[in-house]
Short mmCIF file of C-alpha atoms in Angstrom, two decimals:
data_model
loop_
_atom_site.label_atom_id
_atom_site.label_comp_id
_atom_site.label_asym_id
_atom_site.label_seq_id
_atom_site.Cartn_x
_atom_site.Cartn_y
_atom_site.Cartn_z
CA MET A 1 0.00 0.00 0.00
CA GLY A 2 1.45 3.34 -1.06
CA ARG A 3 2.00 6.05 1.47
CA VAL A 4 -0.42 8.96 1.45
CA VAL A 5 1.03 12.28 0.38
CA LYS A 6 -1.08 15.38 0.86
CA ASP A 7 -1.40 17.64 -2.15
CA GLU A 8 -0.47 20.97 -0.64
CA TYR A 9 -0.99 22.77 -3.92
CA GLN A 10 -4.73 23.12 -3.70
CA THR A 11 -6.40 26.48 -4.03
CA ASP A 12 -9.87 27.94 -3.91
CA TYR A 13 -9.05 30.27 -6.79
CA VAL A 14 -11.32 29.69 -9.80
CA VAL A 15 -10.04 30.51 -13.28
CA GLY A 16 -12.59 32.36 -15.35
CA GLN A 17 -14.39 34.43 -12.73
CA ASP A 18 -15.63 37.26 -14.91
CA ASN A 19 -15.94 40.94 -14.21
CA ILE A 20 -16.44 42.32 -17.69
CA ASN A 21 -17.17 46.04 -17.76
CA PRO A 22 -19.08 47.92 -20.49
CA LEU A 23 -15.85 48.46 -22.45
CA GLY A 24 -15.39 44.71 -22.77
CA LEU A 25 -12.30 44.52 -20.55
CA ASP A 26 -11.65 41.89 -17.88
CA LEU A 27 -10.93 43.92 -14.76
CA HIS A 28 -11.33 41.22 -12.12
CA ALA A 29 -7.84 42.13 -10.84
CA PRO A 30 -5.87 45.40 -10.90
CA VAL A 31 -3.17 44.01 -13.20
CA PHE A 32 -4.74 45.33 -16.40
CA PRO A 33 -5.43 48.95 -15.32
CA ILE A 34 -2.04 49.33 -13.61
CA THR A 35 0.00 47.97 -16.51
CA ALA A 36 -2.12 49.77 -19.08
CA ALA A 37 -1.59 53.07 -17.25
CA LEU A 38 2.17 52.51 -17.02
CA VAL A 39 2.44 51.65 -20.71
CA VAL A 40 0.35 54.61 -21.88
CA LEU A 41 2.32 56.93 -19.59
CA PHE A 42 5.62 55.70 -21.07
CA VAL A 43 4.43 56.11 -24.67
CA VAL A 44 2.99 59.58 -24.12
CA GLY A 45 5.97 60.73 -22.07
CA THR A 46 8.52 59.47 -24.61
CA LEU A 47 6.72 61.10 -27.52
CA MET A 48 6.33 64.40 -25.66
CA PHE A 49 9.84 64.53 -24.17
CA PRO A 50 12.08 62.39 -26.43
CA GLY A 51 15.36 63.99 -25.30
CA GLU A 52 14.66 63.54 -21.60
CA ALA A 53 13.39 60.00 -22.20
CA LYS A 54 16.57 59.04 -24.04
CA GLU A 55 18.76 60.49 -21.29
CA LEU A 56 16.81 58.58 -18.64
CA LEU A 57 16.97 55.30 -20.58
CA ASP A 58 20.70 55.63 -21.25
CA GLY A 59 21.48 56.49 -17.64
CA THR A 60 19.43 53.60 -16.31
CA LYS A 61 21.05 51.18 -18.75
CA SER A 62 24.60 52.24 -17.75
CA TRP A 63 23.86 51.99 -14.03
CA ILE A 64 22.29 48.54 -14.32
CA ILE A 65 25.11 47.14 -16.47
CA ASN A 66 27.88 48.50 -14.26
CA THR A 67 26.19 47.47 -11.00
CA PHE A 68 24.49 44.16 -11.81
CA ASP A 69 26.66 42.60 -14.53
CA TRP A 70 27.65 39.75 -12.17
CA PHE A 71 24.02 39.15 -11.20
CA PHE A 72 22.87 38.68 -14.78
CA LEU A 73 25.68 36.25 -15.62
CA LEU A 74 25.35 34.15 -12.46
CA SER A 75 21.55 33.99 -12.80
CA ALA A 76 21.78 32.77 -16.39
CA ASN A 77 24.27 30.10 -15.32
CA VAL A 78 21.86 28.87 -12.64
CA PHE A 79 19.06 28.51 -15.19
CA VAL A 80 21.23 26.35 -17.46
CA LEU A 81 22.22 24.06 -14.58
CA VAL A 82 18.60 23.69 -13.43
CA CYS A 83 17.46 22.74 -16.94
CA LEU A 84 20.24 20.20 -17.41
CA ALA A 85 19.30 18.67 -14.06
CA LEU A 86 15.64 18.40 -15.11
CA ILE A 87 16.63 16.29 -18.11
CA PHE A 88 18.36 13.67 -15.94
CA LEU A 89 16.45 13.75 -12.65
CA PRO A 90 13.53 11.30 -12.10
CA ILE A 91 11.06 14.20 -12.09
CA GLY A 92 11.67 14.37 -15.86
CA LYS A 93 9.09 11.59 -16.29
CA ILE A 94 6.21 13.83 -15.14
CA ARG A 95 3.85 14.70 -17.98
CA LEU A 96 2.38 18.20 -18.31
CA GLY A 97 -1.37 17.87 -17.92
CA GLY A 98 -1.29 14.49 -16.20
CA MET A 99 0.21 11.13 -17.06
CA ASP A 100 -2.55 10.42 -19.63
CA ALA A 101 -2.40 13.81 -21.37
CA LYS A 102 -1.81 13.96 -25.13
CA PRO A 103 -0.06 16.82 -27.02
CA ASP A 104 -2.36 19.41 -28.58
CA PHE A 105 -0.05 20.04 -31.56
CA SER A 106 2.16 17.93 -33.79
CA THR A 107 5.86 18.00 -33.02
CA VAL A 108 6.61 20.03 -36.16
CA SER A 109 3.97 22.68 -35.44
CA TRP A 110 4.97 22.77 -31.78
CA PHE A 111 8.61 23.36 -32.59
CA SER A 112 7.80 25.93 -35.28
CA MET A 113 5.75 27.99 -32.86
CA LEU A 114 8.24 27.95 -29.99
CA PHE A 115 11.20 28.71 -32.26
CA ALA A 116 9.48 31.50 -34.22
CA ALA A 117 8.32 33.14 -31.00
CA GLY A 118 11.65 32.65 -29.25
CA MET A 119 14.20 34.23 -31.54
CA GLY A 120 12.87 34.88 -35.02
CA ILE A 121 13.55 38.58 -35.49
CA GLY A 122 16.78 38.44 -33.50
CA LEU A 123 18.26 35.69 -35.67
CA MET A 124 17.58 37.68 -38.82
CA PHE A 125 18.90 40.91 -37.30
CA TRP A 126 22.10 39.65 -35.64
CA ALA A 127 23.17 36.52 -37.57
CA VAL A 128 25.52 38.52 -39.79
CA ALA A 129 26.00 41.70 -37.78
CA GLU A 130 27.16 40.07 -34.54
CA PRO A 131 29.98 37.82 -35.88
CA VAL A 132 31.18 40.66 -38.11
CA ALA A 133 31.16 43.05 -35.14
CA TYR A 134 33.29 40.69 -33.05
CA TYR A 135 35.67 39.80 -35.87
CA THR A 136 36.33 43.46 -36.74
CA ASP A 137 36.33 44.76 -33.12
CA TRP A 138 33.31 46.99 -33.79
CA TYR A 139 32.58 47.15 -30.05
CA GLY A 140 34.94 44.82 -28.23
CA THR A 141 35.85 41.18 -28.84
CA PRO A 142 35.03 38.08 -26.76
CA LEU A 143 37.79 37.32 -24.25
CA ASP A 144 39.88 40.04 -25.96
CA ALA A 145 40.55 37.88 -29.03
CA GLU A 146 42.70 39.61 -31.64
CA PRO A 147 40.48 40.91 -34.49
CA PHE A 148 41.08 39.85 -38.11
CA THR A 149 42.82 36.62 -37.05
CA ALA A 150 41.90 32.93 -37.16
CA ARG A 151 41.32 32.95 -33.40
CA GLY A 152 39.36 36.16 -33.77
CA ALA A 153 37.09 34.47 -36.30
CA ALA A 154 36.62 31.39 -34.11
CA MET A 155 35.84 33.51 -31.05
CA ALA A 156 33.48 35.68 -33.09
CA MET A 157 31.40 32.61 -33.94
CA GLY A 158 31.75 31.03 -30.49
CA GLY A 159 30.85 34.29 -28.75
CA THR A 160 27.82 34.74 -30.98
CA MET A 161 26.66 31.20 -30.26
CA TYR A 162 27.11 31.79 -26.54
CA HIS A 163 24.49 34.52 -26.71
CA TRP A 164 22.03 32.40 -28.71
CA GLY A 165 22.58 28.92 -27.30
CA LEU A 166 21.81 27.15 -24.03
CA HIS A 167 21.53 30.22 -21.79
CA PRO A 168 18.61 32.03 -23.44
CA TRP A 169 16.68 28.83 -24.03
CA ALA A 170 17.23 27.84 -20.40
CA VAL A 171 15.60 31.11 -19.35
CA TYR A 172 12.62 30.35 -21.62
CA ALA A 173 12.40 26.76 -20.41
CA ILE A 174 12.24 27.74 -16.72
CA VAL A 175 9.35 30.14 -17.29
CA ALA A 176 7.49 27.90 -19.72
CA LEU A 177 7.80 24.74 -17.63
CA SER A 178 6.77 26.54 -14.42
CA LEU A 179 3.67 27.96 -16.04
CA ALA A 180 2.72 24.73 -17.80
CA PHE A 181 3.17 22.59 -14.68
CA PHE A 182 1.15 24.76 -12.31
CA ALA A 183 -1.55 25.39 -14.92
CA TYR A 184 -2.00 21.90 -16.39
CA ASN A 185 -1.10 19.72 -13.41
CA LYS A 186 -2.43 21.86 -10.57
CA GLY A 187 -5.32 23.68 -12.28
CA MET A 188 -3.98 27.15 -11.56
CA PRO A 189 -4.38 30.10 -13.94
CA LEU A 190 -1.83 30.50 -16.72
CA THR A 191 -0.12 33.52 -15.19
CA ILE A 192 3.35 34.15 -13.76
CA ARG A 193 2.01 34.39 -10.22
CA SER A 194 0.97 30.72 -10.24
CA ALA A 195 4.63 29.64 -10.24
CA PHE A 196 5.02 31.33 -6.83
CA PHE A 197 2.33 29.27 -5.12
CA PRO A 198 4.90 27.03 -3.32
CA LEU A 199 6.26 30.17 -1.65
CA LEU A 200 3.20 32.39 -1.18
CA LYS A 201 0.35 29.85 -1.15
CA ASP A 202 -3.06 31.57 -1.48
CA ARG A 203 -1.46 35.00 -1.09
CA VAL A 204 -0.56 34.79 -4.79
CA TRP A 205 -4.20 35.69 -5.55
CA GLY A 206 -3.79 38.95 -3.63
CA TRP A 207 -1.47 41.94 -3.94
CA PRO A 208 1.79 39.95 -3.95
CA GLY A 209 0.54 38.12 -7.03
CA HIS A 210 -0.68 41.34 -8.61
CA VAL A 211 2.80 42.86 -8.24
CA ILE A 212 4.42 39.77 -9.80
CA ASP A 213 2.08 39.84 -12.80
CA VAL A 214 2.50 43.60 -13.27
CA LEU A 215 6.30 43.16 -13.36
CA ALA A 216 5.87 40.28 -15.80
CA VAL A 217 3.70 42.32 -18.16
CA VAL A 218 6.02 45.34 -18.03
CA ALA A 219 9.06 43.14 -18.69
CA THR A 220 7.27 41.34 -21.49
CA ILE A 221 6.04 44.37 -23.32
CA PHE A 222 9.43 46.14 -23.21
CA GLY A 223 11.33 43.01 -24.18
CA LEU A 224 8.89 42.50 -27.02
CA ALA A 225 9.14 46.13 -28.08
CA ALA A 226 12.93 45.73 -28.31
CA SER A 227 12.54 42.90 -30.80
CA LEU A 228 9.86 44.75 -32.75
CA GLY A 229 12.15 47.77 -32.92
CA PHE A 230 14.95 45.61 -34.35
CA GLY A 231 12.51 44.16 -36.87
CA ALA A 232 11.32 47.57 -37.99
CA GLN A 233 14.88 48.80 -38.46
CA GLN A 234 15.92 45.75 -40.48
CA ALA A 235 12.77 45.73 -42.64
CA ALA A 236 13.26 49.44 -43.38
CA SER A 237 16.91 48.82 -44.31
CA GLY A 238 15.87 45.96 -46.58
CA ILE A 239 13.27 48.11 -48.30
CA GLU A 240 15.88 50.85 -48.77
CA TYR A 241 18.30 48.28 -50.21
CA LEU A 242 15.70 46.90 -52.63
CA PHE A 243 13.69 49.95 -53.62
CA GLY A 244 15.81 52.95 -52.67
CA LEU A 245 13.29 54.26 -50.13
CA SER A 246 15.38 55.83 -47.37
CA ALA A 247 15.08 53.99 -44.03
CA THR A 248 14.03 57.08 -42.10
CA ILE A 249 12.24 57.09 -38.77
CA ASN A 250 8.99 57.82 -40.63
CA VAL A 251 9.45 54.70 -42.77
CA GLN A 252 10.14 52.62 -39.66
CA MET A 253 7.02 54.06 -38.06
CA GLY A 254 5.03 53.16 -41.15
CA ILE A 255 6.32 49.58 -41.02
CA ILE A 256 5.36 49.31 -37.36
CA THR A 257 1.87 50.63 -38.13
CA GLY A 258 1.35 48.24 -41.05
CA VAL A 259 2.66 45.19 -39.22
CA THR A 260 0.60 46.04 -36.14
CA ALA A 261 -2.52 46.13 -38.31
CA VAL A 262 -1.77 42.69 -39.77
CA ALA A 263 -0.89 41.35 -36.31
CA LEU A 264 -4.25 42.60 -35.11
CA ILE A 265 -6.02 40.48 -37.72
CA SER A 266 -3.89 37.48 -36.82
CA VAL A 267 -4.48 37.78 -33.07
CA LEU A 268 -8.23 38.01 -33.61
CA ARG A 269 -8.06 34.72 -35.50
CA GLY A 270 -6.52 33.08 -32.44
CA LEU A 271 -3.80 30.50 -31.88
CA GLU A 272 -4.87 27.97 -34.48
CA GLY A 273 -5.97 30.30 -37.26
CA GLY A 274 -3.33 32.98 -36.83
CA VAL A 275 -0.15 32.28 -34.89
CA LYS A 276 0.16 28.60 -35.89
CA VAL A 277 -0.26 29.33 -39.61
CA LEU A 278 2.23 32.22 -39.57
CA SER A 279 4.75 30.22 -37.54
CA ASN A 280 4.69 27.37 -40.04
CA ILE A 281 5.11 29.85 -42.94
CA ASN A 282 8.04 31.37 -41.06
CA MET A 283 9.84 28.08 -40.68
CA VAL A 284 9.43 27.19 -44.37
CA LEU A 285 10.77 30.57 -45.52
CA ALA A 286 13.61 30.50 -42.99
CA GLY A 287 14.54 26.96 -44.05
CA LEU A 288 14.61 27.90 -47.73
CA LEU A 289 16.78 30.96 -47.08
CA LEU A 290 19.12 28.93 -44.88
CA PHE A 291 19.64 26.21 -47.50
CA PHE A 292 20.17 28.84 -50.17
CA VAL A 293 22.94 30.54 -48.17
CA ILE A 294 24.61 27.19 -47.49
CA PHE A 295 24.59 25.92 -51.09
CA ALA A 296 24.91 29.22 -52.98
CA GLY A 297 27.58 30.51 -50.62
CA PRO A 298 30.96 29.04 -49.66
CA THR A 299 29.51 25.61 -48.80
CA MET A 300 32.67 23.89 -47.56
CA SER A 301 33.70 26.94 -45.56
CA ILE A 302 30.25 27.09 -43.93
CA LEU A 303 30.39 23.39 -43.03
CA GLU A 304 33.81 23.98 -41.48
CA THR A 305 32.41 26.99 -39.62
CA VAL A 306 29.69 24.77 -38.11
CA TRP A 307 32.44 22.69 -36.50
CA VAL A 308 34.47 25.74 -35.46
CA THR A 309 31.39 27.40 -33.95
CA SER A 310 30.37 24.27 -32.05
CA SER A 311 33.82 23.43 -30.72
CA THR A 312 34.62 27.01 -29.74
CA TYR A 313 31.26 27.35 -28.01
CA VAL A 314 31.78 24.14 -26.01
CA THR A 315 35.35 24.94 -24.99
CA GLN A 316 34.79 28.62 -24.22
CA VAL A 317 31.31 28.61 -22.65
CA VAL A 318 32.74 28.48 -19.10
CA PRO A 319 35.20 31.41 -19.49
CA LEU A 320 32.51 33.40 -21.29
CA SER A 321 30.10 32.71 -18.41
CA ASN A 322 32.51 33.96 -15.75
CA PRO A 323 31.37 37.34 -14.36
CA PHE A 324 34.51 38.14 -12.35
CA GLY A 325 37.94 39.44 -13.29
CA ARG A 326 37.19 39.83 -16.99
CA ASP A 327 39.61 41.71 -19.25
CA ASP A 328 36.98 42.09 -21.98
CA GLU A 329 34.66 44.33 -19.96
CA THR A 330 33.70 46.44 -22.97
CA TRP A 331 32.52 43.35 -24.82
CA PHE A 332 30.64 41.52 -22.10
CA HIS A 333 29.05 44.72 -20.75
CA GLY A 334 28.01 45.88 -24.20
CA TRP A 335 26.86 42.50 -25.47
CA THR A 336 26.39 39.72 -22.90
CA VAL A 337 24.68 41.73 -20.18
CA PHE A 338 22.35 43.27 -22.75
CA TYR A 339 21.49 39.85 -24.18
CA TRP A 340 20.83 38.28 -20.79
CA ALA A 341 18.59 41.18 -19.80
CA TRP A 342 16.81 40.98 -23.16
CA TRP A 343 16.17 37.25 -22.85
CA MET A 344 14.91 37.66 -19.28
CA SER A 345 12.57 40.50 -20.19
CA TRP A 346 11.43 38.48 -23.21
CA SER A 347 10.94 35.30 -21.15
CA PRO A 348 7.42 35.89 -19.74
CA PHE A 349 6.12 36.20 -23.29
CA VAL A 350 8.04 33.29 -24.80
CA GLY A 351 7.64 31.16 -21.70
CA MET A 352 3.90 31.59 -21.48
CA PHE A 353 3.48 31.10 -25.20
CA ILE A 354 5.50 27.86 -25.11
CA ALA A 355 3.49 26.73 -22.07
CA ARG A 356 0.22 27.27 -23.94
CA VAL A 357 1.28 24.96 -26.76
CA SER A 358 3.14 22.29 -24.73
CA LYS A 359 0.46 20.39 -22.87
CA GLY A 360 0.97 16.63 -23.04
CA ARG A 361 4.78 16.68 -23.16
CA THR A 362 6.90 15.09 -20.45
CA VAL A 363 9.24 17.36 -18.49
CA ARG A 364 12.24 15.58 -20.02
CA GLU A 365 10.84 15.85 -23.56
CA PHE A 366 9.91 19.47 -22.98
CA VAL A 367 13.28 20.60 -21.63
CA THR A 368 15.24 18.61 -24.22
CA ALA A 369 13.25 20.14 -27.06
CA VAL A 370 13.24 23.69 -25.72
CA LEU A 371 16.87 23.68 -24.59
CA LEU A 372 18.85 21.48 -26.96
CA VAL A 373 17.08 21.33 -30.33
CA PRO A 374 16.93 25.13 -30.92
CA THR A 375 20.57 25.40 -29.85
CA LEU A 376 21.65 22.87 -32.48
CA ILE A 377 19.64 24.60 -35.20
CA THR A 378 20.98 28.00 -34.15
CA VAL A 379 24.54 26.67 -34.55
CA VAL A 380 23.76 25.88 -38.20
CA TRP A 381 21.96 29.20 -38.77
CA MET A 382 24.66 31.40 -37.24
CA SER A 383 27.47 29.43 -38.89
CA SER A 384 25.82 29.78 -42.30
CA PHE A 385 25.00 33.49 -42.24
CA GLY A 386 27.87 34.64 -40.04
CA GLY A 387 30.35 32.22 -41.62
CA ALA A 388 29.47 33.39 -45.13
CA ALA A 389 29.95 37.01 -44.04
CA LEU A 390 33.35 36.34 -42.44
CA GLU A 391 34.46 34.43 -45.55
CA GLN A 392 33.53 37.43 -47.71
CA ILE A 393 35.47 39.82 -45.45
CA GLN A 394 38.54 37.56 -45.51
CA ALA A 395 38.29 37.36 -49.32
CA GLY A 396 37.86 41.13 -49.65
CA LEU A 397 34.37 40.86 -51.19
CA GLY A 398 31.60 43.42 -50.86
CA SER A 399 30.85 46.39 -48.65
CA LEU A 400 31.35 44.52 -45.38
CA ALA A 401 34.97 43.89 -46.42
CA GLU A 402 35.47 47.45 -47.65
CA ASN A 403 33.72 49.43 -44.94
CA GLY A 404 33.12 47.02 -42.06
CA LEU A 405 29.93 47.09 -40.02
CA THR A 406 28.50 50.53 -40.77
CA GLU A 407 24.74 49.89 -40.46
CA VAL A 408 23.73 46.96 -38.25
CA PRO A 409 20.22 46.47 -39.75
CA LEU A 410 21.73 46.33 -43.26
CA ALA A 411 24.39 43.68 -42.54
CA THR A 412 22.38 40.63 -43.67
CA PHE A 413 21.52 42.27 -46.98
CA GLN A 414 25.15 43.25 -47.50
CA MET A 415 26.12 39.60 -47.11
CA LEU A 416 23.41 38.45 -49.54
CA GLU A 417 24.61 40.91 -52.23
CA ASN A 418 27.61 38.67 -52.87
CA LEU A 419 25.41 35.62 -53.57
CA PRO A 420 23.25 34.89 -56.65
CA TRP A 421 19.69 36.23 -57.00
CA VAL A 422 20.36 39.04 -54.56
CA SER A 423 17.07 40.85 -55.25
CA LEU A 424 15.00 37.71 -54.67
CA THR A 425 16.82 36.62 -51.53
CA SER A 426 16.76 40.13 -50.08
CA PHE A 427 13.02 40.28 -50.75
CA VAL A 428 12.56 36.93 -48.99
CA GLY A 429 14.64 38.31 -46.12
CA VAL A 430 12.38 41.36 -45.78
CA VAL A 431 9.26 39.17 -45.91
CA LEU A 432 10.74 36.84 -43.30
CA VAL A 433 11.49 39.74 -40.96
CA LEU A 434 7.96 41.08 -41.39
CA VAL A 435 6.35 37.69 -40.77
CA PHE A 436 8.55 37.15 -37.70
CA PHE A 437 7.51 40.66 -36.65
CA ILE A 438 3.82 39.79 -36.98
CA THR A 439 4.24 36.45 -35.21
CA SER A 440 6.04 38.03 -32.27
CA SER A 441 3.46 40.80 -31.98
CA ASP A 442 0.36 38.62 -32.03
CA SER A 443 1.95 35.92 -29.86
CA GLY A 444 2.98 38.55 -27.34
CA SER A 445 -0.45 40.15 -27.24
CA LEU A 446 -2.11 36.78 -26.58
CA VAL A 447 0.28 36.20 -23.68
CA ILE A 448 -0.06 39.67 -22.14
CA ASP A 449 -3.81 39.39 -22.60
CA SER A 450 -3.83 36.16 -20.62
CA ILE A 451 -1.75 37.58 -17.75
CA THR A 452 -3.88 40.71 -17.41
CA ALA A 453 -7.09 38.65 -17.54
CA GLY A 454 -6.07 36.46 -14.61
CA GLY A 455 -4.93 33.48 -16.65
CA LYS A 456 -7.85 33.05 -19.00
CA THR A 457 -6.98 32.09 -22.57
CA ASP A 458 -10.20 33.53 -24.02
CA ALA A 459 -10.08 37.09 -22.73
CA PRO A 460 -12.29 39.76 -24.33
CA THR A 461 -11.52 40.85 -27.88
CA ALA A 462 -11.21 44.53 -26.94
CA GLN A 463 -8.41 43.63 -24.54
CA ARG A 464 -6.44 41.80 -27.23
CA VAL A 465 -6.81 44.80 -29.54
CA PHE A 466 -5.49 47.13 -26.85
CA TRP A 467 -2.30 45.14 -26.27
CA VAL A 468 -1.51 44.71 -29.98
CA VAL A 469 -1.77 48.47 -30.43
CA MET A 470 0.30 49.18 -27.31
CA GLU A 471 3.14 46.88 -28.41
CA GLY A 472 3.43 48.76 -31.69
CA ALA A 473 3.16 52.10 -29.87
CA ILE A 474 6.05 51.30 -27.50
CA ALA A 475 8.29 50.12 -30.35
CA ALA A 476 7.48 53.33 -32.24
CA ALA A 477 8.10 55.45 -29.13
CA LEU A 478 11.52 53.85 -28.57
CA ILE A 479 12.55 54.49 -32.17
CA PHE A 480 11.24 58.05 -32.07
CA GLY A 481 12.77 58.80 -28.67
CA GLY A 482 16.11 57.25 -29.61
CA GLY A 483 16.38 59.22 -32.83
CA ALA A 484 19.68 58.44 -34.51
CA ASP A 485 20.55 56.11 -31.62
CA ALA A 486 17.30 54.15 -31.72
CA LEU A 487 19.29 50.93 -31.28
CA GLY A 488 20.65 52.23 -27.96
CA ALA A 489 17.19 53.24 -26.74
CA ILE A 490 15.82 49.79 -27.60
CA GLN A 491 18.67 48.11 -25.73
CA ALA A 492 18.19 50.38 -22.71
CA ALA A 493 14.52 49.44 -22.47
CA ALA A 494 15.32 45.73 -22.58
CA VAL A 495 18.04 46.00 -19.91
CA SER A 496 15.82 48.06 -17.60
CA ALA A 497 12.96 45.57 -17.87
CA GLY A 498 15.20 42.53 -17.45
CA LEU A 499 16.74 43.34 -14.06
CA PRO A 500 13.70 42.90 -11.76
CA PHE A 501 12.60 39.84 -13.67
CA ALA A 502 15.96 38.13 -13.17
CA ALA A 503 15.23 37.93 -9.43
CA ILE A 504 11.73 36.65 -10.13
CA LEU A 505 13.15 33.92 -12.36
CA LEU A 506 15.51 32.69 -9.64
CA ILE A 507 12.61 32.29 -7.19
CA MET A 508 10.56 30.67 -9.94
CA SER A 509 13.28 28.06 -10.46
CA TRP A 510 13.14 27.09 -6.80
CA GLY A 511 9.34 26.89 -6.88
CA LEU A 512 9.42 24.70 -9.98
CA LEU A 513 11.83 22.17 -8.47
CA LYS A 514 9.80 22.04 -5.26
CA GLY A 515 6.53 21.62 -7.17
CA LEU A 516 7.84 18.86 -9.44
CA THR A 517 9.34 16.95 -6.51
CA HIS A 518 6.02 17.12 -4.67
CA GLU A 519 4.16 15.97 -7.79
CA ARG A 520 6.47 12.99 -8.20
CA ASN A 521 5.81 11.91 -4.61
CA LEU A 522 2.06 12.14 -5.24
CA LEU A 523 2.29 10.05 -8.41
CA ILE A 524 4.43 7.40 -6.69
CA ALA A 525 1.95 7.21 -3.81
CA GLU A 526 -0.92 6.76 -6.30
CA GLY A 527 1.00 4.13 -8.26
CA LYS A 528 1.08 6.22 -11.44
CA LEU A 529 4.86 6.65 -11.67
#
């Protein structure tokens, strides 16, 4: 006879308690009005006082990076170790939604959605620009590697992979698995606060939980706006490259407006009719462009770069993860700390989105897919685009070789100009950026909508419309407020939003391990595991 284990994770909270006002908004908790007010205040203030807003963002970014660089790096290391442990520990057998649960989506569609939401725009924006920046010492080099050398090239690829490999996906996995477990196995609402139930118990449904969800929404919307800002800049540069229309701030604003309108249509169609379809289109287009670069570019050199990238990443990941006594402070402050903050601010959105589409997966299957599979594909992607660009620079081909990295959003198109069918591939690149843009926007609005509606996945339509519009408005405000240094303003917003959420993620990791251990004991006692 199995021993009896009490399920301590029981709550009287009922998901779906409605309080719909005449405007069609779900105001059962103060999360929506507080976050909405903060977002509107930021947009209006930035548009009215762009100079002061830029100064405030830049000052905040510098203070956070100089004061909390060690905290970001150590936190990210913890997330990787927790995820690796989940793959091998016995709790990996637990299935999200119960031991008899079945996946809602096919493996291909599931992976397409999590990957498109996780890094789509960033991969297009940085795949060429980042390795080129490191190789040419545009703003520091990883571990002070000598630029324009064989080691400099290897470290450029390894350093790039470090920022796009295990660490960011570990951040996503922690958030996604926490949300999925407490929602599908414990019947709690699909909001960030649910992951804190082991610590706060029923107090999560009061003001402590409201504060957690407000921080999650603020982090999400600014992390999302950073990616949308990158997408607008790159799409504008691509349009300028193809059609000669100058990539001014007005053009970028127009792109944001147009994409927001399309994202609005997609989000109204829902997960199945909108996000899933666009994610699958994304993966097909991205796959075609990837294979084209591999086979139309320096194929053997790219294949060699895959090995160099992988081996350098594996051998250098520990020194790159060390936050103390670094000689390459310019590089890891300007790049790594920004990336870690960006991934953490982006994680509520990606994590909740992955949780929504991952019911029926085991913990081990979930973490393996979310952590390892995207990392392997990213190695190939970065090695292909970045490797082709470095090969062109070393051979003295094109504007990247002649002038270096002059315009970050234009770097991918400058690499493609040295391959066949440049107009066609550049057009595909612009379309891919725009579709990634739309996917990120509508996915993000669905997630924010769920948090501000107390965890419901079918919140009122008017609320979804509001968040789609606000995401576009913040991205536009950052570009407008940043002016010529829009990239810096976008980075500052991501760093500022990422700091408080890093602490939340650490507590969430503890709650997840405690919850999974308790669940395993229950299943063993019931003879189900």
